[in-house]
mmCIF file of C-alpha atoms in Angstrom:
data_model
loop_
_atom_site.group_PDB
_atom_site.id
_atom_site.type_symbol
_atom_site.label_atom_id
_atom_site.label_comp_id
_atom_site.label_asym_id
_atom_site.label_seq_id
_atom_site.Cartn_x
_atom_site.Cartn_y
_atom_site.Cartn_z
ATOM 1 C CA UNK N 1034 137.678 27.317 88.030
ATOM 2 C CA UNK N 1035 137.707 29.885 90.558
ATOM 3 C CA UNK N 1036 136.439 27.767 93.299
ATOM 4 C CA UNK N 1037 138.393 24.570 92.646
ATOM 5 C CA UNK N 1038 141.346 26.650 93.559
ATOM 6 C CA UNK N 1039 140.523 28.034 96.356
ATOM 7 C CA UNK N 1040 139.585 24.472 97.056
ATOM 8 C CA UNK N 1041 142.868 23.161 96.241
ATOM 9 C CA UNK N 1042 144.475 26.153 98.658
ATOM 10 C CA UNK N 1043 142.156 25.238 101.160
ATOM 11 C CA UNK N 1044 142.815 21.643 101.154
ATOM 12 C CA UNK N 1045 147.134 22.223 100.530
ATOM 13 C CA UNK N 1046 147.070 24.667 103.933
ATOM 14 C CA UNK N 1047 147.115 21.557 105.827
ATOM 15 C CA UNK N 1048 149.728 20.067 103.368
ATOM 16 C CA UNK N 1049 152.726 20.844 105.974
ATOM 17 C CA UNK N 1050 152.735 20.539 109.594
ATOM 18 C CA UNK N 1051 150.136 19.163 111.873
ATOM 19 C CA UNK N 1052 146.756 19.530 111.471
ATOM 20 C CA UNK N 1053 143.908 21.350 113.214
ATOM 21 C CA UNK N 1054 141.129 18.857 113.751
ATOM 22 C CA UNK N 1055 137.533 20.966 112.575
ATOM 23 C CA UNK N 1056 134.700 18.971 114.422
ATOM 24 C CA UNK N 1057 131.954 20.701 114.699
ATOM 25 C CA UNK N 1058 129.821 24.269 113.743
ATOM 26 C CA UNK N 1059 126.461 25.831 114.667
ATOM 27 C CA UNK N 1060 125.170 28.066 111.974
ATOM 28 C CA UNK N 1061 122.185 30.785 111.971
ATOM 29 C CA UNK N 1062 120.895 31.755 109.057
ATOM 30 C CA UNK N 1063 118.792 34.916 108.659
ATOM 31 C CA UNK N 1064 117.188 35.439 105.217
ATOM 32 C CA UNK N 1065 114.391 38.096 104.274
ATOM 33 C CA UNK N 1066 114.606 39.174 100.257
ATOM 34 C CA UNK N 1067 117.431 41.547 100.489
ATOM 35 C CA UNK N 1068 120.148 40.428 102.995
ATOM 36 C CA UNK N 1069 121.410 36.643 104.251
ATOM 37 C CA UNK N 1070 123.154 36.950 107.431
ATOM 38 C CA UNK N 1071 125.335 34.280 108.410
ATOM 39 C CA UNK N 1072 126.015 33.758 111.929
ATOM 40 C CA UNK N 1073 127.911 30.534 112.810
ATOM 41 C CA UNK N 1074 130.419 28.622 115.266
ATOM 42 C CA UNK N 1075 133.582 26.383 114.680
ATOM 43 C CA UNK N 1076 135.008 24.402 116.784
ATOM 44 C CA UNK N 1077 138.741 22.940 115.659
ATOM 45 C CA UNK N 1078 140.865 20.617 117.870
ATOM 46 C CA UNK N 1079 144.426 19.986 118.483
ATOM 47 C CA UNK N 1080 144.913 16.109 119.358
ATOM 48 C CA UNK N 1081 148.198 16.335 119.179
ATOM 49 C CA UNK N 1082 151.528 17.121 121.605
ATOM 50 C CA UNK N 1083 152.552 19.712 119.329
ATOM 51 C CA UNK N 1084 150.862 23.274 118.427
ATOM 52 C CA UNK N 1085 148.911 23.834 115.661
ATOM 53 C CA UNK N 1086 149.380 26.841 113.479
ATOM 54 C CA UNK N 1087 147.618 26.694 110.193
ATOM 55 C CA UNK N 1088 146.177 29.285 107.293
ATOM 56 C CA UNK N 1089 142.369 28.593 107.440
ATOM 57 C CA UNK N 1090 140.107 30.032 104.248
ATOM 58 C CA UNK N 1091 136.696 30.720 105.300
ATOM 59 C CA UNK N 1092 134.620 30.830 101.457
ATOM 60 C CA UNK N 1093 131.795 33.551 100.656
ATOM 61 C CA UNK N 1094 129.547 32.318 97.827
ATOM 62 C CA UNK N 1095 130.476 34.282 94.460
ATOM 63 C CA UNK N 1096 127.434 33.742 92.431
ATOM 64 C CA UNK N 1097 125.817 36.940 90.611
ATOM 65 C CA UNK N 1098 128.182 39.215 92.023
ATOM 66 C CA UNK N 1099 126.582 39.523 94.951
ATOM 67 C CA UNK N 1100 127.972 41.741 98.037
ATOM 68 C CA UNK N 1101 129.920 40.069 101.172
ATOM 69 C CA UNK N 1102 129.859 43.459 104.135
ATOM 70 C CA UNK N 1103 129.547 43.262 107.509
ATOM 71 C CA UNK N 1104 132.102 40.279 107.826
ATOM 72 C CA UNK N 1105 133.079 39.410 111.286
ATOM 73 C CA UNK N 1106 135.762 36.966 113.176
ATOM 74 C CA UNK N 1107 135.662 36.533 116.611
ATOM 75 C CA UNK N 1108 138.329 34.418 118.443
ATOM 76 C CA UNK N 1109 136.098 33.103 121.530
ATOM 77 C CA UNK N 1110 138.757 31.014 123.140
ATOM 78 C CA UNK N 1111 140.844 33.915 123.663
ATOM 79 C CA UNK N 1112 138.088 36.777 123.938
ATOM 80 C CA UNK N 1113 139.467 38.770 120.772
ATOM 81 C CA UNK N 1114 139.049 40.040 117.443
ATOM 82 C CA UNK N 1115 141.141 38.112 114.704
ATOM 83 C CA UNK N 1116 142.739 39.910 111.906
ATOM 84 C CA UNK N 1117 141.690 37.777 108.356
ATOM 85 C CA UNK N 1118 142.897 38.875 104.487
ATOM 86 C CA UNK N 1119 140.176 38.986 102.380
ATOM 87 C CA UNK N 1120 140.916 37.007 99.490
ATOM 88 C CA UNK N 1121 139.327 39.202 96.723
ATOM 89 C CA UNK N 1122 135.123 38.555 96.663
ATOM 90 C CA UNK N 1123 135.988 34.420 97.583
ATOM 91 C CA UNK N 1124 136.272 34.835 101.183
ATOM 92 C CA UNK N 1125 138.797 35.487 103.804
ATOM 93 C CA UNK N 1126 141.879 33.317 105.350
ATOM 94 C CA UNK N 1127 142.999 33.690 108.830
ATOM 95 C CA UNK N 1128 145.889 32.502 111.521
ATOM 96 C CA UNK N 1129 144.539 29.402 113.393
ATOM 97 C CA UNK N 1130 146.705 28.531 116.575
ATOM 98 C CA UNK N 1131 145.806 25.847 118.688
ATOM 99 C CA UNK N 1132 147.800 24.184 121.749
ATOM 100 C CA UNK N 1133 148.688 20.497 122.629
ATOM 101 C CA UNK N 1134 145.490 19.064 123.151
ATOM 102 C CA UNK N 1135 143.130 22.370 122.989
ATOM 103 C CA UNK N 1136 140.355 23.103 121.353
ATOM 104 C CA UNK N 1137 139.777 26.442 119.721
ATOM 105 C CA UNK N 1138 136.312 28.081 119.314
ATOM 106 C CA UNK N 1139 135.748 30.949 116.212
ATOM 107 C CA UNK N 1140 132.505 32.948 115.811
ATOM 108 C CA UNK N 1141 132.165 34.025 111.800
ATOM 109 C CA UNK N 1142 129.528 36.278 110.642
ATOM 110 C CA UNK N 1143 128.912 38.079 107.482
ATOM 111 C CA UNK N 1144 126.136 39.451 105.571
ATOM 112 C CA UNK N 1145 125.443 39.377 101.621
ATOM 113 C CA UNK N 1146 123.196 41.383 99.792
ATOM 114 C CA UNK N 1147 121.470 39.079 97.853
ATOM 115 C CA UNK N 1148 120.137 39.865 93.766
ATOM 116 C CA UNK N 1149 119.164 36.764 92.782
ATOM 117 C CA UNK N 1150 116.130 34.257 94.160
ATOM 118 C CA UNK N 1151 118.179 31.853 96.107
ATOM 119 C CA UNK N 1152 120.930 32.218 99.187
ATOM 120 C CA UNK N 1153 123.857 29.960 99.230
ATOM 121 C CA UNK N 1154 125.746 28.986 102.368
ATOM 122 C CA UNK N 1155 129.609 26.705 101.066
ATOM 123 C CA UNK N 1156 129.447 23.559 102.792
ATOM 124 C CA UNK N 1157 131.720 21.666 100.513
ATOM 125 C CA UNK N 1158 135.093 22.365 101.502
ATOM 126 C CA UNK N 1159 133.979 20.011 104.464
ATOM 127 C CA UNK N 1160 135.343 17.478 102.459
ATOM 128 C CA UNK N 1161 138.841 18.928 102.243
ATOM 129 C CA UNK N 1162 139.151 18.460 106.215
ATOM 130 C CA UNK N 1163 138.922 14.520 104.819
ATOM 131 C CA UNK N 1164 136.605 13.441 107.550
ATOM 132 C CA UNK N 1165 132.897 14.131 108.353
ATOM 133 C CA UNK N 1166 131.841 17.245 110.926
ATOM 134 C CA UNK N 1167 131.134 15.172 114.090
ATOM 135 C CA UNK N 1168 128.002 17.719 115.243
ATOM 136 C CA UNK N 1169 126.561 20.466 112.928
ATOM 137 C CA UNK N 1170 123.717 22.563 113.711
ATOM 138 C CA UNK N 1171 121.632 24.648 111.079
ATOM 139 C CA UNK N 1172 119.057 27.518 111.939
ATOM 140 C CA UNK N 1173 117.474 29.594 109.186
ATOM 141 C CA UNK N 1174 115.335 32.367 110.535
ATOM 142 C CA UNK N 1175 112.894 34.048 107.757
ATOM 143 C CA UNK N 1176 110.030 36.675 108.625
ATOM 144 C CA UNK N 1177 106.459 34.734 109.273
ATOM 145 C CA UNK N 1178 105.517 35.569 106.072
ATOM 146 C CA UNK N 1179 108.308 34.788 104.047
ATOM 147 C CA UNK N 1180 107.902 32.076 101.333
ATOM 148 C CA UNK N 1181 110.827 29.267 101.430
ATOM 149 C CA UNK N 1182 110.232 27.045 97.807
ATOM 150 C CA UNK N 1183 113.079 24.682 98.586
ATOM 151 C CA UNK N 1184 115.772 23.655 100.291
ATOM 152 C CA UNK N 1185 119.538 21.915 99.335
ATOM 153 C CA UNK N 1186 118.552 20.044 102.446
ATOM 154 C CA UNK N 1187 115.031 19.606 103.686
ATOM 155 C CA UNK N 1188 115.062 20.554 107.246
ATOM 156 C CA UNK N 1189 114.746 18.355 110.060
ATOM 157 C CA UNK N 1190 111.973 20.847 112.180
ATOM 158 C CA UNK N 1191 110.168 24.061 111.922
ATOM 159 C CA UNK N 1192 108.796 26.328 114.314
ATOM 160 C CA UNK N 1193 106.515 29.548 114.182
ATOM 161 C CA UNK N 1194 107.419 31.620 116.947
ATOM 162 C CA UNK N 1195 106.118 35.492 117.295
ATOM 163 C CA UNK N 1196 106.690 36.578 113.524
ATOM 164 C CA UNK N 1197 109.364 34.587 113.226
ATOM 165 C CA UNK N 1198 109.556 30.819 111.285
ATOM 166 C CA UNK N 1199 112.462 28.878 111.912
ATOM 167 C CA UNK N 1200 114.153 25.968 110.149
ATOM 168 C CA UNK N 1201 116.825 23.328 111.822
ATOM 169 C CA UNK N 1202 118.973 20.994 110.683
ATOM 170 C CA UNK N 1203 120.956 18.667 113.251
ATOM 171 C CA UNK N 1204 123.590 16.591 111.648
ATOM 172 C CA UNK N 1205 125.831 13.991 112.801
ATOM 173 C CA UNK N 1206 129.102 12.925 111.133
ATOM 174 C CA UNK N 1207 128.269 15.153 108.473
ATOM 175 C CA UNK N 1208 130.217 15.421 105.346
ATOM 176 C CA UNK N 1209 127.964 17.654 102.849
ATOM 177 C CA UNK N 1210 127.714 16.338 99.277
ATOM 178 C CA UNK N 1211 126.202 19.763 98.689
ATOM 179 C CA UNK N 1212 126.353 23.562 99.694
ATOM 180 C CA UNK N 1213 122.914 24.664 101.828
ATOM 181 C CA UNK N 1214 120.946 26.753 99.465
ATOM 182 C CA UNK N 1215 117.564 28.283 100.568
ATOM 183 C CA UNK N 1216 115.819 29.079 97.015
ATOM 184 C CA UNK N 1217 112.587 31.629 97.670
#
């Protein structure tokens, strides 16, 4: 119940106004048995002659009662911290402002303490933008040894470099009909 309304908040944000235009993100994943680290770009566009200034939620998994820290927000565009509310253990909501025909670039990170034998990455409220990511980019980085048992989404390629094995994912006009869960 808790996450269809943050849904529903999510999707009403745009409601009023104009609306930001979120077209693409690059996501790294880093996953050993105790921590996920999520790393991970957004790109939103303003295609419009008017500004854009919109509430955007940004959802942390809530399963098991596992531990958001470490969150970060990172306004690249204009080389500066943002200030974001967190919304309780669902995630945070911050200020997006976008000019006439700009495009606005956010770097996101967080880190969760995991207590359970799966990580989970929200890719779901996607569909409340009402259109499909144009270009999204996956990376999940796991020690050589690490054992991955499945995946939400089976990953495109895989590489072995140093002690290092790394997943990727390349989508285009992507509109998930499922989070990204890495189950080990």
């Amino acid at each position: 119940m808790i996450k269809i309304s943050w849904l529903l908040l999510f999707i009403c944000s745009f409601a009023y106004g104009q609306r930001a235009n979120f077209f693409k993100e690059d996501i790294t994943f880093r996953l050993d048995s105790i921590h996920f680290n999520v790393e991970g770009y957004y790109w939103f566009a303003n295609n419009s002659d008017k500004p854009v200034s919109s509430d955007i939620f940004y959802p942390f998994p809530n399963s098991s009662g596992e531990k958001i820290d470490s969150i970060r927000l990172f306004n690249i565009s204009a080389g500066q911290k943002t200030h974001y509310k967190l919304e309780g253990s669902n995630g945070i909501s911050f200020d997006l402002f976008i000019a006439p025909h700009d495009t606005v670039l956010f770097q996101i990170g967080y880190r969760q303490e995991l207590t359970s034998d799966s990580a989970e990455y929200i890719l779901r409220t996607t569909q409340g933008w009402g259109k499909p990511l144009e270009h999204a980019e996956y990376k999940l980085i796991v020690p050589a040894d690490f054992k991955i048992k499945n995946f939400s989404y089976q990953p495109d390629k895989s590489y072995n470099i140093e002690n290092q094995k790394i997943y990727y994912w390349k989508m285009e006009n992507f509109m998930p009909s499922r989070d990204m869960v890495f189950y080990f």
